[in-house]
């Protein structure tokens, strides 16, 4: 198994744990500010992580990213 294959196996779609956590809280209806408070990061950092997750999942907005994450099995219902 190559390093790239190991990477994708350990991090589906290349999402980091913070990106996945932000998606999970977004699914719960939390705002960027609320997610930042929960994860002890700034609102701007939440925007950064959600933007990366959206790009990696090919989503145009937060809701589409959450739906894609659910469909891919990255986050549960």
PDB file of N, CA and C in Angstrom, residues 23 26 50 53-55 57-68:
ATOM      1  N   UNK A  23     -18.203  19.871  10.435  1.00  0.00           N
ATOM      2  CA  UNK A  23     -19.356  19.395   9.667  1.00  0.00           C
ATOM      3  C   UNK A  23     -20.412  18.783  10.585  1.00  0.00           C
ATOM      4  N   UNK A  26     -22.158  21.516  12.337  1.00  0.00           N
ATOM      5  CA  UNK A  26     -22.965  22.226  11.345  1.00  0.00           C
ATOM      6  C   UNK A  26     -24.265  21.457  11.110  1.00  0.00           C
ATOM      7  N   UNK A  50     -14.625  24.613   7.469  1.00  0.00           N
ATOM      8  CA  UNK A  50     -15.820  24.302   6.692  1.00  0.00           C
ATOM      9  C   UNK A  50     -15.594  24.576   5.203  1.00  0.00           C
ATOM     10  N   UNK A  53     -13.645  21.662   3.895  1.00  0.00           N
ATOM     11  CA  UNK A  53     -14.520  20.491   3.789  1.00  0.00           C
ATOM     12  C   UNK A  53     -15.434  20.620   2.573  1.00  0.00           C
ATOM     13  N   UNK A  54     -15.983  21.804   2.356  1.00  0.00           N
ATOM     14  CA  UNK A  54     -16.847  22.029   1.207  1.00  0.00           C
ATOM     15  C   UNK A  54     -16.088  21.796  -0.098  1.00  0.00           C
ATOM     16  N   UNK A  55     -14.884  22.318  -0.163  1.00  0.00           N
ATOM     17  CA  UNK A  55     -14.069  22.148  -1.374  1.00  0.00           C
ATOM     18  C   UNK A  55     -13.757  20.675  -1.617  1.00  0.00           C
ATOM     19  N   UNK A  57     -15.347  18.051  -0.617  1.00  0.00           N
ATOM     20  CA  UNK A  57     -16.546  17.269  -0.912  1.00  0.00           C
ATOM     21  C   UNK A  57     -17.267  17.750  -2.163  1.00  0.00           C
ATOM     22  N   UNK A  58     -16.770  18.836  -2.764  1.00  0.00           N
ATOM     23  CA  UNK A  58     -17.384  19.368  -3.980  1.00  0.00           C
ATOM     24  C   UNK A  58     -18.727  20.012  -3.716  1.00  0.00           C
ATOM     25  N   UNK A  59     -18.868  20.591  -2.528  1.00  0.00           N
ATOM     26  CA  UNK A  59     -20.139  21.198  -2.135  1.00  0.00           C
ATOM     27  C   UNK A  59     -20.074  22.714  -2.285  1.00  0.00           C
ATOM     28  N   UNK A  60     -21.197  23.314  -2.648  1.00  0.00           N
ATOM     29  CA  UNK A  60     -21.259  24.754  -2.840  1.00  0.00           C
ATOM     30  C   UNK A  60     -21.629  25.538  -1.589  1.00  0.00           C
ATOM     31  N   UNK A  61     -22.144  24.827  -0.579  1.00  0.00           N
ATOM     32  CA  UNK A  61     -22.512  25.500   0.665  1.00  0.00           C
ATOM     33  C   UNK A  61     -22.465  24.513   1.825  1.00  0.00           C
ATOM     34  N   UNK A  62     -22.716  25.025   3.027  1.00  0.00           N
ATOM     35  CA  UNK A  62     -22.621  24.208   4.242  1.00  0.00           C
ATOM     36  C   UNK A  62     -23.586  23.023   4.222  1.00  0.00           C
ATOM     37  N   UNK A  63     -24.815  23.276   3.823  1.00  0.00           N
ATOM     38  CA  UNK A  63     -25.831  22.225   3.837  1.00  0.00           C
ATOM     39  C   UNK A  63     -25.466  21.118   2.855  1.00  0.00           C
ATOM     40  N   UNK A  64     -25.016  21.504   1.672  1.00  0.00           N
ATOM     41  CA  UNK A  64     -24.589  20.498   0.688  1.00  0.00           C
ATOM     42  C   UNK A  64     -23.411  19.686   1.210  1.00  0.00           C
ATOM     43  N   UNK A  65     -22.510  20.336   1.936  1.00  0.00           N
ATOM     44  CA  UNK A  65     -21.353  19.637   2.509  1.00  0.00           C
ATOM     45  C   UNK A  65     -21.811  18.631   3.563  1.00  0.00           C
ATOM     46  N   UNK A  66     -22.783  19.023   4.386  1.00  0.00           N
ATOM     47  CA  UNK A  66     -23.310  18.107   5.407  1.00  0.00           C
ATOM     48  C   UNK A  66     -23.973  16.907   4.733  1.00  0.00           C
ATOM     49  N   UNK A  67     -24.765  17.161   3.707  1.00  0.00           N
ATOM     50  CA  UNK A  67     -25.441  16.074   2.992  1.00  0.00           C
ATOM     51  C   UNK A  67     -24.419  15.136   2.359  1.00  0.00           C
ATOM     52  N   UNK A  68     -23.394  15.716   1.727  1.00  0.00           N
ATOM     53  CA  UNK A  68     -22.337  14.900   1.118  1.00  0.00           C
ATOM     54  C   UNK A  68     -21.614  14.087   2.186  1.00  0.00           C
TER      55      UNK A  68
END
